[in-house]
CSV table of C-alpha atoms and ligand atoms in Angstrom, one decimal:
chain,number,residue,atom,x,y,z
A,1291,UNK,CA,0.0,0.0,0.0
A,1292,UNK,CA,1.7,3.2,-1.2
A,1293,UNK,CA,1.4,6.2,1.0
A,1294,UNK,CA,4.1,8.7,0.8
A,1295,UNK,CA,6.5,9.0,-2.2
A,1296,UNK,CA,9.3,11.5,-3.0
A,1297,UNK,CA,9.9,12.8,-6.5
A,1298,UNK,CA,13.6,13.5,-7.2
A,1299,UNK,CA,14.6,15.8,-10.0
A,1300,UNK,CA,18.1,16.2,-11.4
A,1301,UNK,CA,17.9,18.7,-14.2
A,1302,UNK,CA,21.0,19.1,-16.3
A,1303,UNK,CA,21.7,21.4,-19.3
A,1304,UNK,CA,20.8,18.8,-21.9
A,1305,UNK,CA,19.3,16.0,-20.0
A,1306,UNK,CA,17.1,15.3,-17.0
A,1307,UNK,CA,17.1,12.4,-14.5
A,1308,UNK,CA,14.0,11.7,-12.4
A,1309,UNK,CA,12.9,9.1,-9.9
A,1310,UNK,CA,10.1,8.4,-7.5
A,1311,UNK,CA,11.2,6.8,-4.2
A,1312,UNK,CA,9.5,5.4,-1.1
A,1313,UNK,CA,11.8,7.2,1.3
A,1314,UNK,CA,10.8,4.8,4.1
A,1315,UNK,CA,11.6,1.5,2.4
A,1316,UNK,CA,14.1,3.2,0.1
A,1317,UNK,CA,12.5,1.4,-2.8
A,1318,UNK,CA,12.7,3.2,-6.2
A,1319,UNK,CA,9.4,2.7,-8.0
A,1320,UNK,CA,9.9,4.9,-11.0
A,1321,UNK,CA,13.1,6.3,-12.7
A,1322,UNK,CA,14.2,7.5,-16.0
A,1323,UNK,CA,15.8,10.2,-18.0
A,1324,UNK,CA,15.2,12.7,-20.8
A,1325,UNK,CA,18.0,12.8,-23.3
A,1326,UNK,CA,18.9,15.2,-26.1
A,1327,UNK,CA,17.1,18.3,-25.0
A,1328,UNK,CA,17.3,21.0,-27.6
A,1329,UNK,CA,18.6,18.4,-30.1
A,1330,UNK,CA,17.0,16.4,-32.8
A,1331,UNK,CA,16.3,13.1,-31.1
A,1332,UNK,CA,14.8,14.3,-27.8
A,1333,UNK,CA,13.5,11.2,-26.0
A,1334,UNK,CA,12.4,10.0,-22.6
A,1335,UNK,CA,13.1,6.6,-21.0
A,1336,UNK,CA,10.7,5.8,-18.2
A,1337,UNK,CA,11.1,2.7,-16.1
A,1338,UNK,CA,8.1,1.7,-14.0
A,1339,UNK,CA,7.9,-1.6,-12.2
A,1340,UNK,CA,10.9,-2.8,-14.2
A,1341,UNK,CA,9.1,-2.1,-17.5
A,1342,UNK,CA,10.9,0.4,-19.9
A,1343,UNK,CA,8.9,2.9,-21.8
A,1344,UNK,CA,10.9,4.5,-24.6
A,1345,UNK,CA,9.0,7.7,-25.6
A,1346,UNK,CA,10.0,9.8,-28.6
A,1347,UNK,CA,9.4,13.5,-27.9
A,1348,UNK,CA,9.1,16.4,-30.2
A,1349,UNK,CA,12.5,17.2,-31.7
A,1350,UNK,CA,14.3,20.1,-30.0
A,1351,UNK,CA,12.1,19.9,-26.9
A,1352,UNK,CA,13.0,22.1,-24.0
A,1353,UNK,CA,12.9,21.1,-20.3
A,1354,UNK,CA,9.4,22.4,-19.8
A,1355,UNK,CA,7.9,20.5,-22.7
A,1356,UNK,CA,9.8,17.3,-22.0
A,1357,UNK,CA,9.2,17.1,-18.2
A,1358,UNK,CA,5.6,18.0,-18.7
A,1359,UNK,CA,5.3,15.0,-21.0
A,1360,UNK,CA,6.9,12.7,-18.4
A,1361,UNK,CA,4.7,14.0,-15.6
A,1362,UNK,CA,1.6,13.7,-17.7
A,1363,UNK,CA,2.6,10.2,-18.8
A,1364,UNK,CA,3.0,9.0,-15.2
A,1365,UNK,CA,-0.2,10.8,-14.1
A,1366,UNK,CA,-2.2,9.2,-16.9
A,1367,UNK,CA,-0.8,5.6,-16.7
A,1368,UNK,CA,0.4,5.3,-13.1
A,1369,UNK,CA,-1.8,7.7,-11.2
A,1370,UNK,CA,-1.3,5.7,-7.9
A,1371,UNK,CA,2.4,6.8,-8.0
A,1372,UNK,CA,1.7,10.4,-9.0
A,1373,UNK,CA,-1.0,11.0,-6.4
A,1374,UNK,CA,1.1,9.8,-3.5
A,1375,UNK,CA,4.0,12.2,-4.1
A,1376,UNK,CA,4.3,14.3,-1.0
A,1377,UNK,CA,7.6,16.0,-1.5
A,1378,UNK,CA,10.0,16.9,-4.2
A,1379,UNK,CA,13.8,16.9,-3.9
A,1380,UNK,CA,15.9,18.9,-6.4
A,1381,UNK,CA,19.6,18.4,-7.0
A,1382,UNK,CA,21.0,21.9,-7.2
A,1383,UNK,CA,24.6,22.1,-8.4
A,1384,UNK,CA,25.7,25.4,-6.8
A,1385,UNK,CA,24.5,27.1,-3.6
A,1386,UNK,CA,27.3,29.6,-3.2
A,1387,UNK,CA,29.3,29.7,0.0
A,1388,UNK,CA,26.5,30.2,2.5
A,1389,UNK,CA,24.3,27.1,2.3
A,1390,UNK,CA,25.8,24.2,4.3
A,1391,UNK,CA,22.8,21.9,4.3
A,1392,UNK,CA,19.8,20.8,2.4
A,1393,UNK,CA,17.0,23.3,2.7
A,1394,UNK,CA,13.3,24.0,1.9
A,1395,UNK,CA,13.0,26.2,-1.1
A,1396,UNK,CA,11.5,29.6,-0.7
A,1397,UNK,CA,12.0,33.0,-2.3
A,1398,UNK,CA,15.3,33.6,-0.5
A,1399,UNK,CA,16.7,30.2,-1.6
A,1400,UNK,CA,15.6,30.8,-5.2
A,1401,UNK,CA,17.6,34.1,-5.1
A,1402,UNK,CA,20.7,32.3,-3.8
A,1403,UNK,CA,20.4,29.7,-6.6
A,1404,UNK,CA,19.9,32.5,-9.2
A,1405,UNK,CA,22.9,34.4,-7.7
A,1406,UNK,CA,25.1,31.3,-8.1
A,1407,UNK,CA,24.3,30.9,-11.8
A,1408,UNK,CA,27.6,32.7,-12.7
A,1409,UNK,CA,29.4,29.7,-11.1
A,1410,UNK,CA,27.3,27.0,-12.7
A,1411,UNK,CA,25.9,28.6,-15.9
A,1412,UNK,CA,24.9,25.2,-17.4
A,1413,UNK,CA,23.3,23.7,-14.3
A,1414,UNK,CA,21.7,26.2,-12.0
A,1415,UNK,CA,19.4,27.6,-14.7
A,1416,UNK,CA,18.2,24.1,-15.4
A,1417,UNK,CA,17.7,23.4,-11.7
A,1418,UNK,CA,15.6,26.6,-11.5
A,1419,UNK,CA,13.4,25.4,-14.4
A,1420,UNK,CA,13.0,22.1,-12.6
A,1421,UNK,CA,11.7,23.9,-9.5
A,1422,UNK,CA,9.3,26.0,-11.7
A,1423,UNK,CA,7.9,22.9,-13.4
A,1424,UNK,CA,7.4,21.1,-10.0
A,1425,UNK,CA,5.5,24.2,-8.7
A,1426,UNK,CA,3.2,24.0,-11.7
A,1427,UNK,CA,2.5,20.3,-11.5
A,1428,UNK,CA,2.3,20.0,-7.8
A,1429,UNK,CA,0.8,23.4,-6.6
A,1430,UNK,CA,-0.2,22.0,-3.2
A,1431,UNK,CA,3.4,20.9,-2.5
A,1432,UNK,CA,5.0,24.3,-3.0
A,1433,UNK,CA,6.4,24.4,0.5
A,1434,UNK,CA,7.6,20.8,0.2
A,1435,UNK,CA,10.3,21.4,-2.5
A,1436,UNK,CA,13.7,20.8,-1.1
A,1437,UNK,CA,17.1,21.8,-2.5
A,1438,UNK,CA,20.0,19.4,-2.0
A,1439,UNK,CA,23.2,21.1,-3.0
A,1440,UNK,CA,26.4,19.7,-4.5
A,1441,UNK,CA,28.4,22.4,-2.9
A,1442,UNK,CA,27.1,22.4,0.7
A,1443,UNK,CA,29.3,19.4,1.8
A,1444,UNK,CA,32.4,21.5,1.1
A,1445,UNK,CA,31.4,24.7,3.0
A,1446,UNK,CA,33.5,23.3,5.9
A,1447,UNK,CA,36.7,23.7,3.9
A,1448,UNK,CA,39.0,26.2,5.6
A,1449,UNK,CA,40.0,29.5,4.0
A,1450,UNK,CA,43.6,28.5,3.5
A,1451,UNK,CA,42.4,25.7,1.3
A,1452,UNK,CA,39.6,27.4,-0.6
A,1453,UNK,CA,41.4,30.6,-1.5
A,1454,UNK,CA,43.4,30.9,-4.7
A,1455,UNK,CA,46.7,32.8,-4.5
A,1456,UNK,CA,45.4,35.7,-6.7
A,1457,UNK,CA,44.7,39.2,-5.6
A,1458,UNK,CA,42.3,39.0,-2.6
A,1459,UNK,CA,39.8,41.4,-4.2
A,1460,UNK,CA,38.8,38.7,-6.6
A,1461,UNK,CA,37.5,36.7,-3.7
A,1462,UNK,CA,36.1,39.6,-1.7
A,1463,UNK,CA,34.4,41.2,-4.7
A,1464,UNK,CA,33.7,38.4,-7.1
A,1465,UNK,CA,33.7,35.4,-4.8
A,1466,UNK,CA,36.3,33.6,-6.8
A,1467,UNK,CA,37.3,30.6,-4.6
A,1468,UNK,CA,37.2,26.8,-4.5
A,1469,UNK,CA,33.7,25.5,-4.1
A,1470,UNK,CA,34.1,21.8,-4.9
A,1471,UNK,CA,31.4,19.5,-6.2
A,1472,UNK,CA,30.0,15.9,-5.9
A,1473,UNK,CA,28.9,16.9,-2.4
A,1474,UNK,CA,25.7,14.9,-2.6
A,1475,UNK,CA,27.7,11.8,-3.4
A,1476,UNK,CA,30.2,12.5,-0.5
A,1477,UNK,CA,27.3,13.0,1.9
A,1478,UNK,CA,25.7,9.7,1.0
A,1479,UNK,CA,29.0,7.8,1.2
A,1480,UNK,CA,29.6,9.3,4.7
A,1481,UNK,CA,26.2,8.0,5.8
A,1482,UNK,CA,27.1,4.6,4.6
A,1483,UNK,CA,30.6,4.7,6.1
A,1484,UNK,CA,29.2,5.5,9.5
A,1485,UNK,CA,27.1,2.4,9.2
A,1486,UNK,CA,29.7,0.1,7.7
A,1487,UNK,CA,32.6,1.1,9.9
A,1488,UNK,CA,30.4,1.5,13.0
A,1489,UNK,CA,31.9,4.9,13.8
A,1490,UNK,CA,30.1,8.2,14.1
A,1491,UNK,CA,30.7,10.5,11.1
A,1492,UNK,CA,32.3,13.2,13.3
A,1493,UNK,CA,35.1,10.7,14.1
A,1494,UNK,CA,35.8,9.6,10.6
A,1495,UNK,CA,39.0,10.5,8.7
A,1496,UNK,CA,38.8,9.3,5.1
A,1497,UNK,CA,39.7,10.1,1.6
A,1498,UNK,CA,36.9,9.5,-0.9
A,1499,UNK,CA,37.6,9.2,-4.6
A,1500,UNK,CA,34.4,9.9,-6.7
A,1501,UNK,CA,35.6,8.7,-10.1
A,1502,UNK,CA,33.1,9.0,-13.0
A,1503,UNK,CA,32.9,11.1,-16.2
A,1504,UNK,CA,33.5,13.9,-13.8
A,1505,UNK,CA,36.0,13.0,-11.1
A,1506,UNK,CA,37.0,14.5,-7.8
A,1507,UNK,CA,38.7,13.4,-4.5
A,1508,UNK,CA,38.0,14.8,-1.1
A,1509,UNK,CA,39.9,14.8,2.2
A,1510,UNK,CA,37.5,14.4,5.2
A,1511,UNK,CA,38.7,15.0,8.7
A,1512,UNK,CA,36.4,14.4,11.7
A,1513,UNK,CA,33.5,14.0,9.3
A,1514,UNK,CA,34.1,17.3,7.5
A,1515,UNK,CA,35.5,18.1,4.1
A,1516,UNK,CA,38.8,19.9,4.5
A,1517,UNK,CA,40.0,19.9,0.9
A,1518,UNK,CA,38.7,18.8,-2.5
A,1519,UNK,CA,40.1,18.7,-5.9
A,1520,UNK,CA,37.4,20.5,-7.9
A,1521,UNK,CA,37.6,24.3,-7.7
A,1522,UNK,CA,35.7,27.3,-8.7
A,1523,UNK,CA,34.2,25.0,-11.3
A,1524,UNK,CA,34.4,21.2,-12.0
A,1525,UNK,CA,37.2,21.8,-14.4
A,1526,UNK,CA,40.0,21.7,-11.8
A,1527,UNK,CA,41.6,18.7,-10.2
A,1528,UNK,CA,41.7,15.1,-11.5
A,1529,UNK,CA,41.9,14.0,-15.1
A,1530,UNK,CA,38.3,13.5,-16.2
A,1531,UNK,CA,36.5,11.9,-19.2
A,1532,UNK,CA,36.8,15.0,-21.3
A,1533,UNK,CA,38.0,17.7,-18.8
A,1534,UNK,CA,41.7,18.5,-18.4
A,1535,UNK,CA,41.7,19.0,-14.6
A,1536,UNK,CA,44.7,20.8,-13.2
A,1537,UNK,CA,47.0,22.6,-15.7
A,1538,UNK,CA,49.4,25.5,-15.8
A,1539,UNK,CA,47.1,28.5,-16.5
A,1540,UNK,CA,49.8,29.8,-18.8
A,1541,UNK,CA,48.7,27.1,-21.3
A,1542,UNK,CA,45.6,29.2,-21.9
A,1543,UNK,CA,47.7,32.3,-22.7
A,1544,UNK,CA,49.9,30.2,-25.0
A,1545,UNK,CA,46.9,28.8,-26.9
A,1546,UNK,CA,45.5,32.3,-27.2
A,1547,UNK,CA,48.6,34.3,-27.9
A,1548,UNK,CA,50.8,31.9,-29.8
A,1549,UNK,CA,48.2,29.7,-31.4
A,1550,UNK,CA,45.5,32.2,-32.0
A,1551,UNK,CA,42.7,30.0,-30.6
A,1552,UNK,CA,39.6,32.0,-29.5
A,1553,UNK,CA,38.7,31.9,-25.8
A,1554,UNK,CA,35.4,30.1,-26.5
A,1555,UNK,CA,37.3,27.4,-28.4
A,1556,UNK,CA,39.9,27.0,-25.6
A,1557,UNK,CA,37.0,26.5,-23.2
A,1558,UNK,CA,35.6,23.9,-25.5
A,1559,UNK,CA,39.0,22.1,-25.7
A,1560,UNK,CA,39.6,22.1,-22.0
A,1561,UNK,CA,36.1,20.9,-21.0
A,1562,UNK,CA,35.0,18.7,-23.9
A,1563,UNK,CA,38.1,17.5,-25.8
A,1564,UNK,CA,40.7,17.0,-23.1
A,1565,UNK,CA,41.1,14.5,-20.2
A,1566,UNK,CA,41.0,10.8,-21.1
A,1567,UNK,CA,39.5,11.5,-24.5
A,1568,UNK,CA,42.2,14.2,-25.3
A,1569,UNK,CA,45.1,11.9,-24.4
A,1570,UNK,CA,44.0,8.7,-26.3
A,1571,UNK,CA,42.1,10.5,-29.1
A,1572,UNK,CA,39.4,7.8,-29.3
A,1573,UNK,CA,37.1,7.7,-26.3
A,1574,UNK,CA,36.4,9.1,-22.9
A,1575,UNK,CA,35.0,5.8,-21.8
A,1576,UNK,CA,37.1,4.0,-19.2
A,1577,UNK,CA,35.9,0.6,-20.4
A,1578,UNK,CA,37.4,1.3,-23.9
A,1579,UNK,CA,40.7,2.4,-22.3
A,1580,UNK,CA,40.9,-0.7,-20.1
A,1581,UNK,CA,40.2,-3.0,-23.0
A,1582,UNK,CA,43.0,-1.4,-25.0
A,1583,UNK,CA,45.4,-0.8,-22.1
A,1584,UNK,CA,47.9,-3.5,-23.2
A,1585,UNK,CA,47.4,-2.9,-26.9
A,1586,UNK,CA,47.4,0.9,-27.5
A,1587,UNK,CA,50.0,3.1,-26.1
A,1588,UNK,CA,47.7,6.1,-25.9
A,1589,UNK,CA,45.0,4.1,-24.0
A,1590,UNK,CA,47.7,3.1,-21.4
A,1591,UNK,CA,49.0,6.6,-21.2
A,1592,UNK,CA,45.5,8.0,-20.5
A,1593,UNK,CA,44.9,5.6,-17.6
A,1594,UNK,CA,48.5,6.1,-16.3
A,1595,UNK,CA,48.1,9.9,-16.3
A,1596,UNK,CA,44.7,9.6,-14.6
A,1597,UNK,CA,46.2,7.4,-11.9
A,1598,UNK,CA,49.3,9.5,-11.4
A,1599,UNK,CA,47.2,12.6,-10.8
A,1600,UNK,CA,44.9,10.9,-8.4
A,1601,UNK,CA,47.9,9.4,-6.5
A,1602,UNK,CA,49.4,12.9,-6.0
A,1603,UNK,CA,46.1,14.0,-4.4
A,1604,UNK,CA,45.8,11.0,-2.2
A,1605,UNK,CA,49.3,11.5,-1.0
A,1606,UNK,CA,48.9,15.2,-0.2
A,1607,UNK,CA,45.5,14.7,1.4
A,1608,UNK,CA,46.8,11.9,3.7
A,1609,UNK,CA,49.3,14.5,4.9
A,1610,UNK,CA,46.5,17.0,5.5
A,1611,UNK,CA,44.7,14.4,7.6
A,1612,UNK,CA,47.9,13.9,9.4
A,1613,UNK,CA,48.1,10.2,8.4
A,1614,UNK,CA,45.2,9.3,10.7
A,1615,UNK,CA,43.3,7.7,7.9
A,1616,UNK,CA,40.5,5.3,8.7
A,1617,UNK,CA,39.8,4.4,5.1
A,1618,UNK,CA,40.2,5.0,1.4
A,1619,UNK,CA,36.9,4.9,-0.5
A,1620,UNK,CA,36.2,4.4,-4.2
A,1621,UNK,CA,32.9,5.4,-5.8
A,1622,UNK,CA,31.4,6.6,-9.1
A,1623,UNK,CA,31.3,4.7,-12.4
A,1624,UNK,CA,35.0,4.2,-12.6
A,1625,UNK,CA,35.6,3.9,-8.8
A,1626,UNK,CA,32.9,1.2,-8.5
A,1627,UNK,CA,33.8,-0.8,-11.6
A,1628,UNK,CA,37.4,-0.4,-12.7
A,1629,UNK,CA,39.5,-3.0,-10.8
A,1630,UNK,CA,42.5,-2.0,-13.0
A,1631,UNK,CA,42.5,1.6,-11.8
A,1632,UNK,CA,41.9,0.6,-8.2
A,1633,UNK,CA,44.7,-1.9,-8.4
A,1634,UNK,CA,47.1,0.6,-10.0
A,1635,UNK,CA,46.3,3.2,-7.4
A,1636,UNK,CA,46.4,1.0,-4.3
A,1637,UNK,CA,49.6,-0.8,-5.3
A,1638,UNK,CA,51.4,2.5,-4.9
A,1639,UNK,CA,50.0,3.2,-1.4
A,1640,UNK,CA,51.8,0.7,0.8
A,1641,UNK,CA,53.6,3.7,2.4
A,1642,UNK,CA,50.2,4.7,3.8
A,1643,UNK,CA,49.4,1.2,5.0
A,1644,UNK,CA,47.0,0.2,2.2
A,1645,UNK,CA,47.3,-3.3,0.6
A,1646,UNK,CA,44.9,-4.6,-1.9
A,1647,UNK,CA,43.3,-8.1,-1.9
A,1648,UNK,CA,43.4,-9.0,-5.6
A,1649,UNK,CA,40.6,-11.5,-5.4
A,1650,UNK,CA,38.2,-9.1,-3.5
A,1651,UNK,CA,39.1,-6.3,-5.9
A,1652,UNK,CA,38.1,-8.3,-8.9
A,1653,UNK,CA,35.0,-10.0,-7.4
A,1654,UNK,CA,33.7,-7.2,-5.3
A,1655,UNK,CA,30.5,-6.8,-7.3
A,1656,UNK,CA,29.5,-10.4,-6.6
A,1657,UNK,CA,30.6,-10.4,-2.9
A,1658,UNK,CA,28.4,-9.0,-0.2
A,1659,UNK,CA,31.2,-6.8,1.1
A,1660,UNK,CA,32.5,-3.3,0.6
A,1661,UNK,CA,36.1,-4.1,1.5
A,1662,UNK,CA,38.9,-4.8,-1.0
A,1663,UNK,CA,41.9,-4.7,1.4
A,1664,UNK,CA,44.1,-7.4,2.8
A,1665,UNK,CA,43.5,-8.1,6.5
A,1666,UNK,CA,46.8,-6.5,7.4
A,1667,UNK,CA,45.8,-3.3,5.6
A,1668,UNK,CA,43.9,-0.2,6.5
A,1669,UNK,CA,40.4,-0.3,5.2
A,1670,UNK,CA,39.8,0.2,1.5
A,1671,UNK,CA,36.1,0.2,0.4
A,1672,UNK,CA,34.1,0.3,-2.8
A,1673,UNK,CA,30.7,1.9,-2.2
A,1674,UNK,CA,28.2,2.4,-5.0
A,1675,UNK,CA,27.0,6.0,-4.7
A,1676,UNK,CA,23.2,6.7,-4.6
A,1677,UNK,CA,22.8,10.5,-5.0
A,1678,UNK,CA,19.1,10.3,-5.8
A,1679,UNK,CA,18.4,8.2,-2.8
A,1680,UNK,CA,20.2,10.7,-0.6
A,1681,UNK,CA,18.1,13.5,-2.1
A,1682,UNK,CA,14.9,11.5,-1.3
A,1683,UNK,CA,16.1,10.9,2.3
A,1684,UNK,CA,17.0,14.5,2.8
A,1685,UNK,CA,13.6,15.6,1.4
A,1686,UNK,CA,11.8,13.2,3.8
A,1687,UNK,CA,13.9,14.4,6.8
A,1688,UNK,CA,13.2,18.1,6.1
A,1689,UNK,CA,9.5,17.6,5.4
A,1690,UNK,CA,9.1,15.7,8.6
A,1691,UNK,CA,10.8,18.4,10.6
A,1692,UNK,CA,8.7,21.2,9.1
B,27,LIG,P1,28.9,10.7,-14.3
B,27,LIG,O1,30.1,11.5,-13.8
B,27,LIG,O2,28.5,11.1,-15.7
B,27,LIG,O3,27.9,10.4,-13.3
B,27,LIG,P2,29.5,7.9,-14.0
B,27,LIG,O4,29.7,7.9,-12.5
B,27,LIG,O5,28.3,7.2,-14.5
B,27,LIG,O6,29.7,9.3,-14.6
B,27,LIG,O7,30.8,7.1,-14.6
B,27,LIG,C1,31.0,7.0,-15.9
B,27,LIG,C2,32.4,6.3,-16.1
B,27,LIG,O8,32.4,5.1,-15.5
B,27,LIG,C3,32.7,6.1,-17.6
B,27,LIG,O9,34.1,6.5,-17.8
B,27,LIG,C4,32.6,4.6,-17.8
B,27,LIG,O10,33.6,4.2,-18.7
B,27,LIG,C5,33.0,4.1,-16.4
B,27,LIG,N1,32.5,2.8,-16.2
B,27,LIG,C6,31.3,2.3,-16.1
B,27,LIG,N2,31.2,1.0,-16.0
B,27,LIG,C7,32.5,0.6,-16.0
B,27,LIG,C8,33.2,-0.7,-16.0
B,27,LIG,N3,32.5,-1.8,-15.9
B,27,LIG,N4,34.5,-0.7,-16.0
B,27,LIG,C9,35.3,0.4,-16.1
B,27,LIG,N5,34.7,1.6,-16.1
B,27,LIG,C10,33.4,1.7,-16.1
């Protein structure tokens, strides 16, 4: 008997993910996505009770049209789900430097999300549209829309870590600083860790590697983020699918001054044509690179550079945590699935007391464990991230406390 369900919306610039959860049993009843917004083949994939509905939408649909289609589809065919929605959780990418927790959306919060558009120009506008559409379809739930931010987990980062060494006025006047990202994933992993390691969050010292198309790594001391690899934007830090991560900023001047490349094109190169894709020239997909690791030099190089960069961060973060590490955690599409990358990283971390168990590393998906370390090692865990579930749980928590 369904009673109370949470709708979770994750609106991106060209795609939308949605799901409907029972936040009590944590069961996901409905999920799906909308792909190719503003492009020719706009379509929606809706999964309900394990049945997939592939719906072709009008070409070049925008968020409003496409989400309206999905809501009307669920309303018409699966009204029992639709009518039991009692709260809506929105993933919001950027909440500036003030919001350190999930929060009920009101006029003040809408303004903060709008003010942060400059830092997340592709995502925050889409998040605002998602909120608007939710208001329209669920007018009675206006005060039950919750924003869960990707930045809020990192508001604990101290100033010495979030400030760049550029003239101070750029921070004071324009708020240029490190904000970090993937905070929803880190928050969920911390909840799981508390449970798995049987230690309260505020006593946990861990390094979490969220490795996906976008990748970041975070140092967590006494349950709080003290440094993270992404910066003002998600372009900084690790090597990613198509993003360069860290580089000498003078490369941009070189491209502009010596090579005559326009700023817009440089942005495109660094965000869409670099990273794993840029190095190997074929694919940003880690599965492709793994398959070709022993056969194509460039595939090997891409993975080697990816691991080298990540190792540098893990080394420096372990120093920040003063060596008192409880665990190293892998999550995200690559972190959860690539035993090659985990092996390459961990085999270089004996200095920190991490030793991999090769059998567990390869068979982790089948085993009912999260651990891939040898008995003599510090804990190394692989934990699948569930950002949408975390948003649903936060939405339930805030609605119940209203
Ligand atoms: P996003 O940042 O878009 O959420 P994901 O967390 O879904 O990305 O991760 C996508 C990445 O995970 C891709 O590089 C993909 O190649 C990689 N990946 C997915 N499955 C596997 C697998 N079985 N082995 C290695 N890599 C994988």
